[in-house]
PDB file of C-alpha atoms in Angstrom:
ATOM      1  CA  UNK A   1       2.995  -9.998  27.503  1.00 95.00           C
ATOM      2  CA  UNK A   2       3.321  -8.153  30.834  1.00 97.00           C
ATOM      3  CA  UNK A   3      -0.309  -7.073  31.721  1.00 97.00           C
ATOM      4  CA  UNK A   4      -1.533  -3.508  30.449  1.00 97.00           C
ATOM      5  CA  UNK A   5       1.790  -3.410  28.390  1.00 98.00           C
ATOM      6  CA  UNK A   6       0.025  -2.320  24.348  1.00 97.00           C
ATOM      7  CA  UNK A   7       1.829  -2.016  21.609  1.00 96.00           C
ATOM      8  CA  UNK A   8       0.742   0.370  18.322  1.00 96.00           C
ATOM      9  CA  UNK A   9       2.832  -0.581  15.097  1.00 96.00           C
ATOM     10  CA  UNK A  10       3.339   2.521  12.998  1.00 96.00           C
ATOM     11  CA  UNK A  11       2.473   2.459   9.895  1.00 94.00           C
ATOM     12  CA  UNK A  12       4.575   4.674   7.290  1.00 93.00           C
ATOM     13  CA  UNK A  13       2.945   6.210   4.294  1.00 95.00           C
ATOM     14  CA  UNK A  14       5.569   6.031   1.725  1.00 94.00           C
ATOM     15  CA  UNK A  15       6.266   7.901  -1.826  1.00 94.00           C
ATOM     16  CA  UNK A  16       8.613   9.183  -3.828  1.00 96.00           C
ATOM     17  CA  UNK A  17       9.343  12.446  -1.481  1.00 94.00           C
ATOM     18  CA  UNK A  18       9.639  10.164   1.893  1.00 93.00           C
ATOM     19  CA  UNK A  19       7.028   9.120   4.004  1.00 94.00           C
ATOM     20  CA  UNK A  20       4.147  10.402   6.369  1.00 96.00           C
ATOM     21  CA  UNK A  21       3.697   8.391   9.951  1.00 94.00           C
ATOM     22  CA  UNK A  22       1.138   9.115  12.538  1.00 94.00           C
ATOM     23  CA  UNK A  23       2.743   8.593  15.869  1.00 94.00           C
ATOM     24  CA  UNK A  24      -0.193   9.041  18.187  1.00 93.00           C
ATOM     25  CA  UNK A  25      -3.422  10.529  18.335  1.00 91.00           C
ATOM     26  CA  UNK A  26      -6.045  11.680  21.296  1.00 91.00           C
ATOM     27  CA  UNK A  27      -8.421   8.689  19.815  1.00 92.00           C
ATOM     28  CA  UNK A  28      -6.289   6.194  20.149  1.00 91.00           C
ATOM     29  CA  UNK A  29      -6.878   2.967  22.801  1.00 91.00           C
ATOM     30  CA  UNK A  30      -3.249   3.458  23.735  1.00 92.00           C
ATOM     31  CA  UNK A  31      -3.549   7.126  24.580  1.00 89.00           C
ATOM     32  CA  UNK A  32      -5.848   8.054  28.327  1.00 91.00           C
ATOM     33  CA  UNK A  33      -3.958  11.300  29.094  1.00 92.00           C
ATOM     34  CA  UNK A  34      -1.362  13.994  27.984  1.00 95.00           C
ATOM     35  CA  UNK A  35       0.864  15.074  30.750  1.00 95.00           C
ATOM     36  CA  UNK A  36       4.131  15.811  28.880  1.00 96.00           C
ATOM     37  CA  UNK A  37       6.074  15.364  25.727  1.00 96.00           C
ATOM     38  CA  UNK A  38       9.732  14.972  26.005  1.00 97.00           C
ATOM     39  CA  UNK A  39      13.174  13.659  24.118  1.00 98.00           C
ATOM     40  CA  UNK A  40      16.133  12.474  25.169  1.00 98.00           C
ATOM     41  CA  UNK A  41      19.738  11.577  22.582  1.00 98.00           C
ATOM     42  CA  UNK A  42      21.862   8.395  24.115  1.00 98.00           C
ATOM     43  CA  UNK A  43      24.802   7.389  22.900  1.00 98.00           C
ATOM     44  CA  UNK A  44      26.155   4.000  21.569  1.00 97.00           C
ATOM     45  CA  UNK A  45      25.991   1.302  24.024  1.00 95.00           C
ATOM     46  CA  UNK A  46      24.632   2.915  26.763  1.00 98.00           C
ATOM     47  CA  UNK A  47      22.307   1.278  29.487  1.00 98.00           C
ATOM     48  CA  UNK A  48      19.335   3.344  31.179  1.00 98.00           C
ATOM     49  CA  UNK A  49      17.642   1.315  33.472  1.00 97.00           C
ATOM     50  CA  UNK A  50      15.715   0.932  35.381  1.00 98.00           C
ATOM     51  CA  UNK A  51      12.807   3.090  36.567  1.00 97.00           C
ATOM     52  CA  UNK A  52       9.094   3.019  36.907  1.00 98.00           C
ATOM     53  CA  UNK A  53       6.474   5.618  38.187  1.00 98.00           C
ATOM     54  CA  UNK A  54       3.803   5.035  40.853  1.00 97.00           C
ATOM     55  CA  UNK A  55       1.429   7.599  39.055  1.00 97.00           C
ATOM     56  CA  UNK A  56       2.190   7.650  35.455  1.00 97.00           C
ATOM     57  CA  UNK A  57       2.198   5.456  32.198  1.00 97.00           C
ATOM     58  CA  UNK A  58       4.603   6.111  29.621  1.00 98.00           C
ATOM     59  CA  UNK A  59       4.325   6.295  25.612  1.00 97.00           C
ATOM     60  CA  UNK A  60       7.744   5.367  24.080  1.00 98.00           C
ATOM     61  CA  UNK A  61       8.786   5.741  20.375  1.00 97.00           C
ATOM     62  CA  UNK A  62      12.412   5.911  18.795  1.00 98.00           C
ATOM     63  CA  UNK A  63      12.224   7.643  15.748  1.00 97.00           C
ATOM     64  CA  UNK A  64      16.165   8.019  15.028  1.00 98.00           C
ATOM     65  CA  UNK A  65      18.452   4.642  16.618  1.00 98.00           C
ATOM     66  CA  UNK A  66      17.501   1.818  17.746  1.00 98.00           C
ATOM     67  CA  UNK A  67      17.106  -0.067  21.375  1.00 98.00           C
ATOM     68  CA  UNK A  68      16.715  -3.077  23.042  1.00 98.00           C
ATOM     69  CA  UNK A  69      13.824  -1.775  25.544  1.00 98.00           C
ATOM     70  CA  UNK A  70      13.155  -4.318  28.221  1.00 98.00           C
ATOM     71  CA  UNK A  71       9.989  -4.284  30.867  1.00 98.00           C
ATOM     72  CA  UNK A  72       9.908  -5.955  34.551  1.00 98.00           C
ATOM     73  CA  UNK A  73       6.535  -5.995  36.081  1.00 98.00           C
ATOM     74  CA  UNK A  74       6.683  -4.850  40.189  1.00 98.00           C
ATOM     75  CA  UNK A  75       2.825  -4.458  40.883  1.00 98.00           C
ATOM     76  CA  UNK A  76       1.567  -7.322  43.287  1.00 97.00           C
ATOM     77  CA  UNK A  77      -1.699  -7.336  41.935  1.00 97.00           C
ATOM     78  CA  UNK A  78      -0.735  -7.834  38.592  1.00 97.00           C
ATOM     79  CA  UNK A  79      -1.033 -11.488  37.212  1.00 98.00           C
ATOM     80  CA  UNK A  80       2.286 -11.131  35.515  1.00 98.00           C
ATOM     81  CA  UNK A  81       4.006  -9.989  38.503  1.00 98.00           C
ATOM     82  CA  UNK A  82       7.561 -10.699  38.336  1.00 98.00           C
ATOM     83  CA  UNK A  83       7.720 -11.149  34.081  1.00 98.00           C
ATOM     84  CA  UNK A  84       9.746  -9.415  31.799  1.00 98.00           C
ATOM     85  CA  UNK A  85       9.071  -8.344  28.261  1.00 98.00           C
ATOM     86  CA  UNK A  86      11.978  -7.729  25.604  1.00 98.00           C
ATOM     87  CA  UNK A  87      10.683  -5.158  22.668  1.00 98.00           C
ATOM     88  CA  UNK A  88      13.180  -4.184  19.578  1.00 97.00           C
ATOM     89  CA  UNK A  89      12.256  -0.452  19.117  1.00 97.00           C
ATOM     90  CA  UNK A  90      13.809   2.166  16.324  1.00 97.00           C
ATOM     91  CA  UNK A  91      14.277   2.951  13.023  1.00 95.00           C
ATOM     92  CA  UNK A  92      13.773  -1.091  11.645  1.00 92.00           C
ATOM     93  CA  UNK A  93      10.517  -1.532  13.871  1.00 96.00           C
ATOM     94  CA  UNK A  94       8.663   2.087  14.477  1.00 96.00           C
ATOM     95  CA  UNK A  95       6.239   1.263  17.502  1.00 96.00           C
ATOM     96  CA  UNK A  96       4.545   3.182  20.173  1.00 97.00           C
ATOM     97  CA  UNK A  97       4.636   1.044  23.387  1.00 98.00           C
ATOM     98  CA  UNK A  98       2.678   1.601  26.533  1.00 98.00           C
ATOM     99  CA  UNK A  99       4.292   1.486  29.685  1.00 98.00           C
ATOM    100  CA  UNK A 100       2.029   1.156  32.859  1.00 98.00           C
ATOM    101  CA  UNK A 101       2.799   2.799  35.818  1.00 98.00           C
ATOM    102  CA  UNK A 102       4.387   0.104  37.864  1.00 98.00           C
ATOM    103  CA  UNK A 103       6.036  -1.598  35.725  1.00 98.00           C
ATOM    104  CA  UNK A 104      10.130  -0.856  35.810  1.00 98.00           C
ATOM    105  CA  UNK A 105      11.287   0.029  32.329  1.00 98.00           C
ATOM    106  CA  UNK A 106      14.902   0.642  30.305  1.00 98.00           C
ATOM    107  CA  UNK A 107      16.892   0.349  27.387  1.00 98.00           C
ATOM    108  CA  UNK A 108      20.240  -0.132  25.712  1.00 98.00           C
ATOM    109  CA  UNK A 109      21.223   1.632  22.424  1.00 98.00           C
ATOM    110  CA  UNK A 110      22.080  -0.996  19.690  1.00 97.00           C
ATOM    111  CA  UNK A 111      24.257  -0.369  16.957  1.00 96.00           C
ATOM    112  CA  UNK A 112      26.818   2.386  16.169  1.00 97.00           C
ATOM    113  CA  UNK A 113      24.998   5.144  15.927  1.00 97.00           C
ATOM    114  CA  UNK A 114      22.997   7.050  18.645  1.00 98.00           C
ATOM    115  CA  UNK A 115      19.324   6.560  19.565  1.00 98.00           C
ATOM    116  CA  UNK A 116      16.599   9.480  20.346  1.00 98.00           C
ATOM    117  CA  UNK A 117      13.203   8.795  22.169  1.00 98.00           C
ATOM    118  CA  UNK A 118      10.131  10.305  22.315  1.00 98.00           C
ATOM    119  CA  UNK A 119       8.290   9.685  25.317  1.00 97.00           C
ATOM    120  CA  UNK A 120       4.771  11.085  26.123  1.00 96.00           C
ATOM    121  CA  UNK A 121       3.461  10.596  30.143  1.00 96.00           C
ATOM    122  CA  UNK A 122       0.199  11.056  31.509  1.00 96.00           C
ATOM    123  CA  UNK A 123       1.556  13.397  34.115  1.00 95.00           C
ATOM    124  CA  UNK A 124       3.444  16.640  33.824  1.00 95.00           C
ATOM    125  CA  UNK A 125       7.251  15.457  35.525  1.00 94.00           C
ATOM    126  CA  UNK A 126       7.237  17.295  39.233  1.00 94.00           C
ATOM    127  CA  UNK A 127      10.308  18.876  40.242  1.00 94.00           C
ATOM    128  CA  UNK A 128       9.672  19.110  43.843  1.00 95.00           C
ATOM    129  CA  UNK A 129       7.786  15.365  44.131  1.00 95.00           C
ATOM    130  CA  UNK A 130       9.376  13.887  40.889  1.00 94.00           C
ATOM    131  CA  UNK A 131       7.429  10.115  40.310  1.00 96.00           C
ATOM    132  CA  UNK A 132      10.539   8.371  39.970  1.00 95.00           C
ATOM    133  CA  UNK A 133      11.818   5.607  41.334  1.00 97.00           C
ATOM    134  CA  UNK A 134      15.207   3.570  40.400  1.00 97.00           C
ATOM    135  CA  UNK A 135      16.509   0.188  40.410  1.00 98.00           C
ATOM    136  CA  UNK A 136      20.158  -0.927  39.457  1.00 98.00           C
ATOM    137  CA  UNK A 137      20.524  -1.822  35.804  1.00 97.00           C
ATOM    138  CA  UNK A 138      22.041  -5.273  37.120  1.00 97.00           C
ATOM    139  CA  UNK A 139      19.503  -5.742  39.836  1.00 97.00           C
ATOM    140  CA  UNK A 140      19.461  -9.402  41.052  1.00 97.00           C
ATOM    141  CA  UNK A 141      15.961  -9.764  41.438  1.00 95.00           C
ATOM    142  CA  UNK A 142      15.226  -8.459  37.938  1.00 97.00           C
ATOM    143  CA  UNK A 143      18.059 -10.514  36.501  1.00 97.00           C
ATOM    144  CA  UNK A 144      18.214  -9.122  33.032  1.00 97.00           C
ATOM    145  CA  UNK A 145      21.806 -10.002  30.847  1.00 96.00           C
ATOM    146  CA  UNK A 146      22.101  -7.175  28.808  1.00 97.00           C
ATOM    147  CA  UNK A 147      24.584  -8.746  26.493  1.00 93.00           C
ATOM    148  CA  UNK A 148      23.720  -9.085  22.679  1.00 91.00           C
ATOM    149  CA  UNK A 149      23.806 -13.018  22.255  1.00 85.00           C
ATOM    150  CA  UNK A 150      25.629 -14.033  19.157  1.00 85.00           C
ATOM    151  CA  UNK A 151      23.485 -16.570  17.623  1.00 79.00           C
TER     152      UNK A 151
END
């Protein structure tokens, strides 16, 4: 796994009424810092990649959907410089995953219905110095086939 990447597997409390699930908490190893909560709603297919921060981590959970979220490591330092991680996020696998700053992240819905995320940063989103940097969903040097493989 991609250096500093963690992963927290919800647990859901179930009964006869639904369930209960914890998402995150301000003791937990994953979480150093609230900076902002936020959502997003994509649609069916879609692609949103890539990006990474210089200053930021990221906390991503899809409660409603699901997506094929996929991780490229760009920090020189880093001894997994140049790897890339493939997580199954959503409804069938409810995990919080913890993206370092650094490392370029996306995803693609799967399935026909949409997806929703949940992302928490460690750093309020700056309109006039926004930490965001992009990178082609098809970049070369990333090299990432989006295509579901029928197996």
């Amino acid at each position: 796994m991609i250096a500093g990447v963690q992963v927290k597997k919800l647990v859901r409390h179930c009964d006869d009424r639904g369930f209960f699930m914890e998402i995150l908490r301000e003791d937990d190893e994953i979480f150093s810092r609230f900076g902002q909560a936020s959502m997003s709603k994509s649609y069916p297919g879609v692609i949103k990649a890539f990006h990474y921060h210089e200053h930021q981590d990221d906390l991503w959970f899809f409660p409603v959907g699901n997506a094929q979220v996929v991780l490229y490591d760009l920090r020189e330092d880093s001894p997994t410089r140049g790897e890339t991680n493939v997580f199954y996020l959503g409804e069938d696998n409810p995990v919080l995953l913890l993206i370092p700053r650094m490392v370029a992240h996306g995803y693609r819905v799967l399935g026909n219905e949409p997806a929703i995320i949940i992302y928490f940063t460690t750093a309020s989103y700056n309109r006039s110095h926004p930490d965001e940097k992009r990178i082609p969903w098809d970049d070369p040097t990333i090299g990432f086939d989006w295509t579901t493989k029928y197996r």
